[in-house]
Coordinates of C-alpha atoms in Angstrom, one line a residue:
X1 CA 88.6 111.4 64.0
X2 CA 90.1 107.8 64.9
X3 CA 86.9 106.0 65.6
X4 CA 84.1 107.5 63.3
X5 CA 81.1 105.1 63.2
X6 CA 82.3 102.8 65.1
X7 CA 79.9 101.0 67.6
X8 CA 82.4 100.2 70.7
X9 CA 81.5 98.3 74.5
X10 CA 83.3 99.9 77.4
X11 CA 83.2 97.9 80.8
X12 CA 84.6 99.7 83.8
X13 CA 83.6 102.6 82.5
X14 CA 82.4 104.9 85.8
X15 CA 85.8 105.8 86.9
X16 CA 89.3 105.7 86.2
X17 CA 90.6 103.8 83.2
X18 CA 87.3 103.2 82.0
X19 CA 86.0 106.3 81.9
X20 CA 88.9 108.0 80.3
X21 CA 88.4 105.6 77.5
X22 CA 85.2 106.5 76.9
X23 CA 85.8 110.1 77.0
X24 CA 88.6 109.8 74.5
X25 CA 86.8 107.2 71.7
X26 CA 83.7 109.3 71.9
X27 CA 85.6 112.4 71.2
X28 CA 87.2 110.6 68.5
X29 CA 84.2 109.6 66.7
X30 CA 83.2 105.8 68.5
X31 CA 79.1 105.3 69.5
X32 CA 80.0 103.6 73.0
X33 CA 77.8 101.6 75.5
X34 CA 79.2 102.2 78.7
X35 CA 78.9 99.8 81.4
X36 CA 79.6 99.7 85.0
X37 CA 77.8 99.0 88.2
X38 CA 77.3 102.4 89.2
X39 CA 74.5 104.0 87.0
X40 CA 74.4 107.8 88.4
X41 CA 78.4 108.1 87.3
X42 CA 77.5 107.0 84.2
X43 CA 74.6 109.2 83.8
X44 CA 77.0 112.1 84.7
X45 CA 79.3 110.7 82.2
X46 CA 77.0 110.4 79.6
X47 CA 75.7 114.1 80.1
X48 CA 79.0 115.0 80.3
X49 CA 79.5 114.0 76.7
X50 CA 76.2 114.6 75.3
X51 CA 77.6 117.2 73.1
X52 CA 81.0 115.0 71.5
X53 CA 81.0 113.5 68.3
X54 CA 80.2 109.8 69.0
X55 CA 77.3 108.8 71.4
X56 CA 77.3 107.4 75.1
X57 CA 75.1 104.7 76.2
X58 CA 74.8 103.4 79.6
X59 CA 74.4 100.1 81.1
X60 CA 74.4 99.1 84.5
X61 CA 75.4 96.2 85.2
X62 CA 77.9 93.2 86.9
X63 CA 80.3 92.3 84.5
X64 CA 81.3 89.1 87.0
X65 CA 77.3 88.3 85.5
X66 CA 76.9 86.3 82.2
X67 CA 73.3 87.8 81.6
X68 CA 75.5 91.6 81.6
X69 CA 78.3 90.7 79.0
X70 CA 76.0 89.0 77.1
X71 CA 73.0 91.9 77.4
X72 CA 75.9 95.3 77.2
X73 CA 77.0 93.6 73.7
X74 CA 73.0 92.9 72.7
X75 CA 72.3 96.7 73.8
X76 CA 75.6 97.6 71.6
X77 CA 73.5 96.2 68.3
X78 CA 70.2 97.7 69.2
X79 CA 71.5 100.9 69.4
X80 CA 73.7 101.4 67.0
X81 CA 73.8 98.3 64.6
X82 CA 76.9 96.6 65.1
X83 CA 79.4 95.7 67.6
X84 CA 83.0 96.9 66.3
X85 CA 85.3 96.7 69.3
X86 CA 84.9 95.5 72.9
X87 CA 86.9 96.9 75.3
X88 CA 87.1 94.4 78.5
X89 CA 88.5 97.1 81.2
X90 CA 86.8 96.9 84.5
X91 CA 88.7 94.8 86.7
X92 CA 89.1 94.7 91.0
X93 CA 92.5 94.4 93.0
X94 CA 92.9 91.8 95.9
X95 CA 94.3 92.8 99.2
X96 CA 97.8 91.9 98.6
X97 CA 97.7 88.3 100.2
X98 CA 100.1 85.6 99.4
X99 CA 99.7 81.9 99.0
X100 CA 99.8 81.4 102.4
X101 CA 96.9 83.6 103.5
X102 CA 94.5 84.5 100.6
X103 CA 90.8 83.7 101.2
X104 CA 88.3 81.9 99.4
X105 CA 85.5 84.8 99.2
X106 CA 88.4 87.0 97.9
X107 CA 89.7 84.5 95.2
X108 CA 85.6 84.1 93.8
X109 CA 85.4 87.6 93.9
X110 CA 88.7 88.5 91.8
X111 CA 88.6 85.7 89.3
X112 CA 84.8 86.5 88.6
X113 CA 85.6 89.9 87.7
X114 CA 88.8 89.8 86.5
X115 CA 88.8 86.3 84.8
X116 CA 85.2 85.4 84.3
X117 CA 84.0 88.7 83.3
X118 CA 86.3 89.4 80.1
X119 CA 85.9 85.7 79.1
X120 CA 81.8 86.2 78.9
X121 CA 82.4 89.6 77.1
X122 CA 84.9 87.7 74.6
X123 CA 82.8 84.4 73.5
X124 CA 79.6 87.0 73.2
X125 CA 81.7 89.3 70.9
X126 CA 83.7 86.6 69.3
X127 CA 80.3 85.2 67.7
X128 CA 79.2 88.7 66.9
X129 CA 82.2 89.1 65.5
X130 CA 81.9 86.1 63.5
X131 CA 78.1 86.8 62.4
X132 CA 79.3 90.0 61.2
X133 CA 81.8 88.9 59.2
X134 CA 84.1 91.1 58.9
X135 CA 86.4 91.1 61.6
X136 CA 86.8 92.6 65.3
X137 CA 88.8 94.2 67.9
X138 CA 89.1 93.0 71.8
X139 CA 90.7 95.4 73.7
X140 CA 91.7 93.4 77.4
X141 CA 93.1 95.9 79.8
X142 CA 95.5 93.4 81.8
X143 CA 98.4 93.9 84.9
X144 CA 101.9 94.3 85.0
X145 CA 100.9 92.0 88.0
X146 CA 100.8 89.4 85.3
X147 CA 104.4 89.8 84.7
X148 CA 106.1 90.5 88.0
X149 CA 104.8 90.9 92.1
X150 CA 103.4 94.0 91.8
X151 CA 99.7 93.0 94.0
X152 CA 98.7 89.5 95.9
X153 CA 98.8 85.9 94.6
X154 CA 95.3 85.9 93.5
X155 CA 95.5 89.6 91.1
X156 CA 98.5 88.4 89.8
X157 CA 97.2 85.1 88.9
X158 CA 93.7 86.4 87.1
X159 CA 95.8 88.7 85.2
X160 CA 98.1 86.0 83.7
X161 CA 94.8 84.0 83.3
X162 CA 93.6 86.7 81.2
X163 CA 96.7 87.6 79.2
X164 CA 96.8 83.8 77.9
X165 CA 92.8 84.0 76.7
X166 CA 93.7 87.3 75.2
X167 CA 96.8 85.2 72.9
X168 CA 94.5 82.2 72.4
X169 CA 91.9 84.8 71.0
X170 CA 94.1 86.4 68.6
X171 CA 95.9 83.2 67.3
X172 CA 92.8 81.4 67.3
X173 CA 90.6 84.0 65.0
X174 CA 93.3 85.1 63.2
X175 CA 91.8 83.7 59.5
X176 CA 88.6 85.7 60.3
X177 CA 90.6 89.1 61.6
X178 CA 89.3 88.9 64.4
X179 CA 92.1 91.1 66.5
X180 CA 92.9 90.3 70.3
X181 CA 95.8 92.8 72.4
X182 CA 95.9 93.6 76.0
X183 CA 97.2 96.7 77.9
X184 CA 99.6 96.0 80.6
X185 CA 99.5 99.3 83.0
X186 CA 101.8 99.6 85.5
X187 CA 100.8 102.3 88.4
X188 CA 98.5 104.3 87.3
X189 CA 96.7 107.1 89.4
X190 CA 92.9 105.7 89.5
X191 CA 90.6 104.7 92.7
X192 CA 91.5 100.9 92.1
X193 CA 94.2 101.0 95.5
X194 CA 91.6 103.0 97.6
X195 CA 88.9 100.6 96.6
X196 CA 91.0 97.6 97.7
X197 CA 90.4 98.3 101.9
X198 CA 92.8 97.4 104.3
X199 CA 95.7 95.3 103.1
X200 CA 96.9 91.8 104.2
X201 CA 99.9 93.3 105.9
X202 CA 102.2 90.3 105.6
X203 CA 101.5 90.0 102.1
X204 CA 102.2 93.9 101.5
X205 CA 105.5 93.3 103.8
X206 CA 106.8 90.4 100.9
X207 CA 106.2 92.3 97.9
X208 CA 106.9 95.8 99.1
X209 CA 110.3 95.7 97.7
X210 CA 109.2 95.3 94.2
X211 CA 106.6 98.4 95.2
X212 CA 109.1 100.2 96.0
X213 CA 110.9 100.0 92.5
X214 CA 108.8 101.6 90.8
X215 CA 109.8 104.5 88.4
X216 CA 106.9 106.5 88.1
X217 CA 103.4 106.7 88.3
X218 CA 101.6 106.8 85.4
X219 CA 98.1 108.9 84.5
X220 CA 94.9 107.7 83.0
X221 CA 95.4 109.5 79.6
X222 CA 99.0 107.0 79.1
X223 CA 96.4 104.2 79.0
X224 CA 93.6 106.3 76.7
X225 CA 96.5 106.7 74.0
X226 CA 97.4 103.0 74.1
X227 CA 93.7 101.9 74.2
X228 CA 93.8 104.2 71.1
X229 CA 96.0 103.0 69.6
X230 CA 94.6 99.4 69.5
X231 CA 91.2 100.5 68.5
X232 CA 92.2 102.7 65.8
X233 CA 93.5 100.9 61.9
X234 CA 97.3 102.6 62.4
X235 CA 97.1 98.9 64.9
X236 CA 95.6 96.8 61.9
X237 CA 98.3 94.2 61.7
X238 CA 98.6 94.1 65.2
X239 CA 97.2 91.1 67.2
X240 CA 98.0 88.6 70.2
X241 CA 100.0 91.6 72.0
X242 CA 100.5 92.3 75.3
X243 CA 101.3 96.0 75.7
X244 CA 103.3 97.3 79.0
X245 CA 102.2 101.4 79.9
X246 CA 104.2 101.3 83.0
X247 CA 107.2 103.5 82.3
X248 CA 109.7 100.9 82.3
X249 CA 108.5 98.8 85.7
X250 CA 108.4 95.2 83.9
X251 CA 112.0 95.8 82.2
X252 CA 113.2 95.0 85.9

């Protein structure tokens, strides 16, 4: 197993990405406090996996809250000791709009969750990390909206936001190993679209094109294997990366 004893923070962890991340590091060994805001799928997941090698944990909690990054990585120690590798995944869509037309409850919204949120988690891990003293893992799940048009102005912008923190984290704490790497998925079959609500149509209308190239559509376990991958020590030497899952899409 990749992740015996280690003591690992999942955010976004009810559905989609999230989940399947905590499904695969708790097979693979990992004790993992789950957090999300919906507490009965996260009691379903955590009965799901009551009989895998690692333990679940649930939190409930809104991660756009500094009281819950700090609290899911204070529950993390309590129950099993340590905190080894936090895993900043949960993370909201906008509804496509452009600079022209995106509103201000949309942009508070998105940049709390998506910006806000993983920044909490990091300083609260960072100084665990550095307590501990012996090095850490951040695992960011970011965009290929970072890169190119794929989603509105204000995604697109929180998830270039959050790319730079994730580089100024790894160059930063790079004496005390502190390791900081992002996933970059490109479209990937989760409830994320369906949970964004009606479009702003003329924003969809200017980026469509860019939709509309690309390749494939990706599945939840092409995200689990990279997320491994980070966590696990074959990555040790790895740090300040931005890793693209989306079949080719940001090669355009």
């Amino acid at each position: 197993m990749k992740l015996e004893n280690k003591a690992v923070v999942v955010t976004g962890a009810s559905s989609g990405m999230g989940r399947a991340i905590v499904e695969k590091f708790v097979r693979e060994g990992a004790d993992v406090v789950a957090v999300a805001r919906r507490k009965e799928r996260l009691e379903a997941l955590a009965e799901e996996l009551k009989d895998a090698p690692g333990k679940v944990v649930i939190y409930a909690g809104d991660v756009s809250k500094k009281e819950v990054n700090e609290g899911m990585i204070d529950e993390c120690i309590r129950q099993f000791g340590k905190l080894d590798i936090l895993v900043n995944n949960a993370g909201v869509m906008d509804n496509m709009a452009t600079a022209g037309t995106f509103l201000d409850e949309k942009y508070e919204s998105v940049m709390a969750i998506n910006v806000y949120g993983p920044l909490a988690a990091m300083r609260k891990a960072v100084n665990v990390f550095l307590s501990q003293g012996n090095g850490g893992n951040i695992i960011t799940v970011s965009s290929l909206g970072a890169q190119h048009q794929a989603a509105g102005v204000v995604y697109c912008a929180s998830k270039a936001a959050i790319n730079a923190a994730v580089r100024n984290t790894a160059w930063a704490y790079r004496n005390e190993k502190i390791r900081s790497n992002a996933i970059a998925p490109g479209g990937i079959a989760t409830e994320i679209g369906a949970a964004m609500g009606m479009p702003d149509m003329d924003g969809y209308g200017r980026i469509a094109s860019f939709q509309q190239l690309m390749p494939a559509t990706g599945s939840v376990d092409d995200i689990t294997a990279a997320a491994l991958f980070l966590a696990s020590d074959e990555s040790a030497f790895i740090t300040g990366q931005i890793l693209g899952v989306d079949g080719g899409w940001a090669a355009l």
